[in-house]
Short mmCIF file of C-alpha atoms (C1' of nucleotides) in Angstrom, two decimals:
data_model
loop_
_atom_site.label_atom_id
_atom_site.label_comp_id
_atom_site.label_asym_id
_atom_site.label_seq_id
_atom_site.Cartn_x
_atom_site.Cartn_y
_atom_site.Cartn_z
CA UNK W 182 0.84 -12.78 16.32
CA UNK W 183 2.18 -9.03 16.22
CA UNK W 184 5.69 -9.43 15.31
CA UNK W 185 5.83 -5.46 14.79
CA UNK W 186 4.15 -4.93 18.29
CA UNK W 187 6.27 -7.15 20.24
CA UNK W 188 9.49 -6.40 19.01
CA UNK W 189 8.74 -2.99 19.29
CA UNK W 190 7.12 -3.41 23.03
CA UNK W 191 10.55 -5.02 23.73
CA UNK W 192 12.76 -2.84 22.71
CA UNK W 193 10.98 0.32 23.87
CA UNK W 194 10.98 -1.07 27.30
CA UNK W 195 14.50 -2.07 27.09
CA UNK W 196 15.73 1.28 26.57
CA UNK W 197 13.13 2.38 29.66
CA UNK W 198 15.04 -0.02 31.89
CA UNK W 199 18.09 2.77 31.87
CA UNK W 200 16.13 6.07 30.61
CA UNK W 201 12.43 6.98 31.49
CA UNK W 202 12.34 9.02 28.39
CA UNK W 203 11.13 5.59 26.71
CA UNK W 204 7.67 5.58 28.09
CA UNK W 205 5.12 5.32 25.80
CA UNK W 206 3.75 8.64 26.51
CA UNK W 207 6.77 10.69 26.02
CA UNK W 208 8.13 8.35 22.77
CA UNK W 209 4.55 8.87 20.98
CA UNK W 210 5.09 12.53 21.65
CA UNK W 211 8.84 12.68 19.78
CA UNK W 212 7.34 10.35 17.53
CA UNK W 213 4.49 12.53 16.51
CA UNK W 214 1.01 10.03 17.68
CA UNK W 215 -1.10 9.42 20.51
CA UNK W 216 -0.03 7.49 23.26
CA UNK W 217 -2.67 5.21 22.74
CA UNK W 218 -2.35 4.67 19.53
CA UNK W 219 1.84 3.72 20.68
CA UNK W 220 -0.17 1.35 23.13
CA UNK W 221 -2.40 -0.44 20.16
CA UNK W 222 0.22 -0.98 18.22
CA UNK W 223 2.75 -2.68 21.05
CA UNK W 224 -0.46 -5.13 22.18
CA UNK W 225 -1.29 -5.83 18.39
CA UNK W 226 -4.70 -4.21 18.78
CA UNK W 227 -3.62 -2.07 15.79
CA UNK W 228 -2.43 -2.51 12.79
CA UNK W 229 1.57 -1.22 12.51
CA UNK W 230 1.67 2.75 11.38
CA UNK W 231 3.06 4.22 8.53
CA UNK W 232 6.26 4.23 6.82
CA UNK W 233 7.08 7.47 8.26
CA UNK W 234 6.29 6.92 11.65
CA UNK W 235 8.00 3.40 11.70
CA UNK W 236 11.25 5.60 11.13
CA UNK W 237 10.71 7.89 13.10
CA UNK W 238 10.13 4.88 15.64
CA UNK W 239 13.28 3.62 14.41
CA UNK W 240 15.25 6.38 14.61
CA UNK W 241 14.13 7.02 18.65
CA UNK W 242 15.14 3.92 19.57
CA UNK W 243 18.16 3.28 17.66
CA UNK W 244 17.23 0.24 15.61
CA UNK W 245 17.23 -0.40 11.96
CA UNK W 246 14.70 1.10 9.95
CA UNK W 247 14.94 -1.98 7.05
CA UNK W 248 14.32 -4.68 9.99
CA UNK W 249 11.41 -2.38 11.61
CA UNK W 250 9.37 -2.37 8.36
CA UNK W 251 10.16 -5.69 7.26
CA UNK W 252 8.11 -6.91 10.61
CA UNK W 253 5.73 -4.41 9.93
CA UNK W 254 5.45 -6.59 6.72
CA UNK W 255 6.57 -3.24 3.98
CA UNK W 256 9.43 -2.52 2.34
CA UNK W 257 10.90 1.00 2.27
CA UNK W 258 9.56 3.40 -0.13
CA UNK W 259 13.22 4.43 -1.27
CA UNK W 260 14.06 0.62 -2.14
CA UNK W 261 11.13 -0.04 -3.98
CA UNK W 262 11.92 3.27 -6.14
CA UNK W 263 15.17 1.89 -6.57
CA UNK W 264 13.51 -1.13 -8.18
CA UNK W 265 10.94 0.53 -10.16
CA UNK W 266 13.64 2.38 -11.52
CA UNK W 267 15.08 -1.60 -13.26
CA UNK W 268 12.26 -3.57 -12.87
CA UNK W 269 13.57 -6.66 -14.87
CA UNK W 270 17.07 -6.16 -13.53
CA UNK W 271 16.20 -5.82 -10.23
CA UNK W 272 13.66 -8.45 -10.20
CA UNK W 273 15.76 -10.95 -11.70
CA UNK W 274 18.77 -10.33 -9.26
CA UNK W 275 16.24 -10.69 -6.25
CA UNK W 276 14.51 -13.81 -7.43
CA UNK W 277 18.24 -15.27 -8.01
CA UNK W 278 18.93 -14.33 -4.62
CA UNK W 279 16.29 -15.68 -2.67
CA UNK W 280 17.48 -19.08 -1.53
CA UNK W 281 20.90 -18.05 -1.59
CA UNK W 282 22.15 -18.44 1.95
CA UNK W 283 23.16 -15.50 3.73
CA UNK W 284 27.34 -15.73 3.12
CA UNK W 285 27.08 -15.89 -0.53
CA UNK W 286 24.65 -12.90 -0.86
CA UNK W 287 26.55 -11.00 1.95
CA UNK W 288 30.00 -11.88 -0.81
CA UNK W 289 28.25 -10.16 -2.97
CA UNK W 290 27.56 -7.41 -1.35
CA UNK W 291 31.39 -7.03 -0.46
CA UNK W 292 32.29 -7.47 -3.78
CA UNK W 293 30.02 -4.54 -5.31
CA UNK W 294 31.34 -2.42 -2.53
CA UNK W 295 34.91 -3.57 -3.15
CA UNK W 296 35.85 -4.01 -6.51
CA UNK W 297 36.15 -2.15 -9.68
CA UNK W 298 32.25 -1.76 -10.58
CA UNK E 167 0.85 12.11 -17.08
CA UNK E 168 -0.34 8.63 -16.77
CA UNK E 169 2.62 6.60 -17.44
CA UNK E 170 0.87 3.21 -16.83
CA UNK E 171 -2.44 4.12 -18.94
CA UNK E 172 -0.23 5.38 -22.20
CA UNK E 173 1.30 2.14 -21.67
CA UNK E 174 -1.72 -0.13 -21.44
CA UNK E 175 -3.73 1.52 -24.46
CA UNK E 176 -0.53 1.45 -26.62
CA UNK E 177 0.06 -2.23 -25.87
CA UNK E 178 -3.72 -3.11 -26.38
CA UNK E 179 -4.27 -1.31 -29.39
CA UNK E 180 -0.94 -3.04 -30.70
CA UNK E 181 -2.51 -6.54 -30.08
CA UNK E 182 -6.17 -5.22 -31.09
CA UNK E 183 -4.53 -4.22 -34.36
CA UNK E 184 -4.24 -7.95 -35.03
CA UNK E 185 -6.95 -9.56 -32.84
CA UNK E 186 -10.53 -8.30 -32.54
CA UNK E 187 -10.62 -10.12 -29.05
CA UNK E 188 -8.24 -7.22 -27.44
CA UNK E 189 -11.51 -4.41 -27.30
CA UNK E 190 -11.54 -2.51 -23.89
CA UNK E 191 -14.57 -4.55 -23.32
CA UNK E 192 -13.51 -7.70 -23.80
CA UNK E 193 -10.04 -7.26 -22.19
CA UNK E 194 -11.82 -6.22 -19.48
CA UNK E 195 -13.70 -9.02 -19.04
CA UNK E 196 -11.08 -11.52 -19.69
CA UNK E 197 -9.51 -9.94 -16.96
CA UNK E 198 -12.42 -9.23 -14.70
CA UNK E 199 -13.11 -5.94 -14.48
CA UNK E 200 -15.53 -3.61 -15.75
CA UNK E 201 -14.84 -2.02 -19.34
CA UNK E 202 -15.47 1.70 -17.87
CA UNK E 203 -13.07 0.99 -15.59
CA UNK E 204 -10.24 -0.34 -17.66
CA UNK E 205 -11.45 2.97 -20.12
CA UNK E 206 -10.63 5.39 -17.66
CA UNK E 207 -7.60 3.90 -16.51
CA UNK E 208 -6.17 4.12 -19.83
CA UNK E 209 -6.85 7.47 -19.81
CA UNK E 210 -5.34 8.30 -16.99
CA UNK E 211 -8.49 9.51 -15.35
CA UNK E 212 -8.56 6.52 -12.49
CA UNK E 213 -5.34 5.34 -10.46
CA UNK E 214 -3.59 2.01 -11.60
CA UNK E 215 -5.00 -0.96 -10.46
CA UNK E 216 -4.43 -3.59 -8.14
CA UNK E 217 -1.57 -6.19 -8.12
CA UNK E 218 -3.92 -9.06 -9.08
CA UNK E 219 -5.45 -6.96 -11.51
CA UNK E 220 -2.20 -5.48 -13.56
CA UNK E 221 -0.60 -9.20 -13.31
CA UNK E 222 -3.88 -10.37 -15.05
CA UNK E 223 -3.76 -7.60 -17.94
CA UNK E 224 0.21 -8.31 -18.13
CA UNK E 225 -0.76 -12.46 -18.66
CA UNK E 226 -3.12 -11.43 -21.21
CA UNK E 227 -1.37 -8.82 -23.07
CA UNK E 228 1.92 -10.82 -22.81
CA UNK E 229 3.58 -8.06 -21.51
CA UNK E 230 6.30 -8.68 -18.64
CA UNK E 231 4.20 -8.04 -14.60
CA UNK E 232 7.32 -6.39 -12.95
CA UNK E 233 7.49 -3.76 -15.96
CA UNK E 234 3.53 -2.90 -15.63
CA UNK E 235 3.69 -3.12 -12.06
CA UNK E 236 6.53 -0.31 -12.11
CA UNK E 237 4.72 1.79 -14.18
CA UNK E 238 2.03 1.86 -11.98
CA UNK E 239 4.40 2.87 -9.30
CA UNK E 240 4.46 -0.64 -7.44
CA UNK E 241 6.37 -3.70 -6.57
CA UNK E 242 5.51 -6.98 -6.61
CA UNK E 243 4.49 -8.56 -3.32
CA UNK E 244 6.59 -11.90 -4.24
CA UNK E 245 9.78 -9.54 -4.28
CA UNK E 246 9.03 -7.56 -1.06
CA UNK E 247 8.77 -10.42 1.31
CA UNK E 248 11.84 -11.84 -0.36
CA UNK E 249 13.65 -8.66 0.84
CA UNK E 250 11.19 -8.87 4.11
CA UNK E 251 12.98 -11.94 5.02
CA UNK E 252 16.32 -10.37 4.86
CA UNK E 253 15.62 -6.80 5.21
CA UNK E 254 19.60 -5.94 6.25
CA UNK E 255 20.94 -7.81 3.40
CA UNK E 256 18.84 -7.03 0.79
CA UNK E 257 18.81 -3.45 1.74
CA UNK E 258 22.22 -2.73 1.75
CA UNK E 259 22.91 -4.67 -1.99
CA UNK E 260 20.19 -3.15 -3.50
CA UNK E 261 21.31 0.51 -1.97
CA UNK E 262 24.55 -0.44 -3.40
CA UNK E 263 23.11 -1.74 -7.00
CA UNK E 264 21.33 1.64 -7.13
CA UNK E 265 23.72 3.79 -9.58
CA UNK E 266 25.36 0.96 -11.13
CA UNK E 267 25.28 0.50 -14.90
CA UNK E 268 22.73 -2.37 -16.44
CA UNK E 269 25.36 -4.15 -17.16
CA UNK E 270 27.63 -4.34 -14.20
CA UNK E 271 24.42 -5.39 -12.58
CA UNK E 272 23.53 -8.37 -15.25
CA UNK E 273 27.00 -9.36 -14.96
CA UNK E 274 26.03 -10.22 -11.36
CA UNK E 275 22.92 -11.72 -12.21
CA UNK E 276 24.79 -13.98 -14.40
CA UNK E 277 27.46 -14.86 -12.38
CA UNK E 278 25.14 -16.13 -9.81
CA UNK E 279 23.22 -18.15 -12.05
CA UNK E 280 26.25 -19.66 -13.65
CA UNK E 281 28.75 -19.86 -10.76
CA UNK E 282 29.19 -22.38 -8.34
CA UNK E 283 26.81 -20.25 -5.52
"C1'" DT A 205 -4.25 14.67 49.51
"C1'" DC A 206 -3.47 15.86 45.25
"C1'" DA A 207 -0.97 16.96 41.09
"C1'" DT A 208 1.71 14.36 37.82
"C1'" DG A 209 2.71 10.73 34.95
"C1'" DC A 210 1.63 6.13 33.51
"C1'" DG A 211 -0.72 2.61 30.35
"C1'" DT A 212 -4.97 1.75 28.25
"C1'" DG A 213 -10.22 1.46 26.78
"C1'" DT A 214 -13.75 3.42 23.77
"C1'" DA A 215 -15.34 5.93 20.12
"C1'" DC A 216 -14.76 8.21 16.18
"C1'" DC A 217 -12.89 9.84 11.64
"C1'" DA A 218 -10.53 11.56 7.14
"C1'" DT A 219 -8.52 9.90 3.21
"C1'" DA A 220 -7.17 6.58 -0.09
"C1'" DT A 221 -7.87 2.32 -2.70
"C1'" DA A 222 -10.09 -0.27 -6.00
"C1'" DC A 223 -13.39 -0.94 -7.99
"C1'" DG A 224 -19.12 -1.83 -9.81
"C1'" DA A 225 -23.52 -0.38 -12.12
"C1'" DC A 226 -25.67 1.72 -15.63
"C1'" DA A 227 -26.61 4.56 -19.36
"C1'" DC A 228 -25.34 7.05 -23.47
"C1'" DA A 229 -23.95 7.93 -28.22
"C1'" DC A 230 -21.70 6.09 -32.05
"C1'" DC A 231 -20.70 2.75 -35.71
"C1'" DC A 232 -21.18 -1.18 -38.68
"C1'" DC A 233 -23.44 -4.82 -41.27
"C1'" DG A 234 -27.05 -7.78 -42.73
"C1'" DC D 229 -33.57 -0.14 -39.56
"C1'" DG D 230 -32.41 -2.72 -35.81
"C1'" DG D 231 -29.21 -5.55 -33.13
"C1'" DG D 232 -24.63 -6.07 -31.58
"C1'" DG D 233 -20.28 -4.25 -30.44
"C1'" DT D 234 -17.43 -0.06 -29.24
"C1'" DG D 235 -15.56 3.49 -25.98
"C1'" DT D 236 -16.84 6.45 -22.32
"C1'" DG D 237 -19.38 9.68 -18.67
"C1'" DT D 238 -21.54 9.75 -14.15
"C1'" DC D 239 -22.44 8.19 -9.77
"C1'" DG D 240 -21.97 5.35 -6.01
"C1'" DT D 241 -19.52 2.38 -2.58
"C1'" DA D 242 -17.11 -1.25 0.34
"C1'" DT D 243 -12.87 -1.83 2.59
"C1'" DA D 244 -8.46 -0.52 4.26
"C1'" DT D 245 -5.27 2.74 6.24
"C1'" DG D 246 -3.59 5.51 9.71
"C1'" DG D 247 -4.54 7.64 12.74
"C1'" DT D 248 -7.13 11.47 16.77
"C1'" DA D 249 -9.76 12.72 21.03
"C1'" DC D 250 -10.84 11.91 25.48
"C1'" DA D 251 -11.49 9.70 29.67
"C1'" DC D 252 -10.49 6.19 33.13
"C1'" DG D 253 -8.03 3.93 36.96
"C1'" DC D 254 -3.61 3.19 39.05
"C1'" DA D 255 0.84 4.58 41.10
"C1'" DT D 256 3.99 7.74 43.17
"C1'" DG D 257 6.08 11.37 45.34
"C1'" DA D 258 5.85 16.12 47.70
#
DNA sequence: TCATGCGTGTACCATATACGACACACCCCG
DNA sequence: CGGGGTGTGTCGTATATGGTACACGCATGA
């Protein structure tokens, strides 16, 4: 049950189909690991890396960085500073939010970005 | 500079002030740790504690968890797999909450909680 | 045939996290 | 003067985290 691994397996070998740049060998070595450590993690046999080298994971292959750690099962460093930063504010929004379905929190969004804050 | 220890031995010796039961030992055991311990993380000289152990000193002391857990330099685990569960989402509003004023943001928290969501 | 690249198996490891155990010196009060 | 409670110093440690190092067998192409 590696979500992490999987998705990442699957993607990797996605962008292999059209560019043999994404083997595991030469993506561990932009990445900055071993290329078996790059295998453990795809199979599961290891637990997902770091913060920093999920970006930099992210960041090779063109995905989100947000969605990559949240199936690595973190949450970025910069959000939870963000957070720390308002603890009750931001912990009461979130809570507020949590079974809200995705349109109404997405309105929100739109409206921060949008109006007259 | 041990933000969460000047916080926990201000708080305790508040409520100690008042109630003989809120000693270093006894708080400790109350919350199941050993006294030593909860000494020299007061004083800075030992990293906060766990999760489970700040939300037990934060029950006890009546203090709010999300404000100790903060000080420590943490997030609750309840919040990140909220955002884990809709990493895009919750990324981008709380990237966009992030140099708002408190109350712009408590504005939203109450409109969500009043309005027809 | 043989160098090159591939994915992977095995073993090992440095550092951080989150404490426990125990003893010591001090103070109070009965 | 002794028994209980107080805070603290020292030492040790189990577990988790986040990897490295190296070798093996297979494929492929020159």
């Amino acid at each position: 049950m590696s979500d992490f691994g999987d998705y990442l397996r699957k993607v990797r070998e996605q962008r292999r189909a059209g560019d043999a740049k994404f083997s595991v060998r030469q993506l561990a070595k932009r990445v900055g690991v071993e290329p078996s450590y790059l295998s453990k993690v795809e199979r599961g046999q290891q637990a997902p890396p770091s913060e920093k080298t999920i970006a930099a994971l992210a960041s090779e292959l063109g995905e989100d960085p947000d969605v990559m750690l949240a199936l690595a099962g973190k949450v970025s460093g910069e959000l939870q500073a963000i957070i720390r930063r308002r603890p009750k504010l931001f912990a009461d929004l979130i809570r507020q939010l949590k079974d809200l379905p995705d349109h109404a929190v997405l309105r929100l969004v739109r409206e921060v970005r949008d109006g007259d804050w």
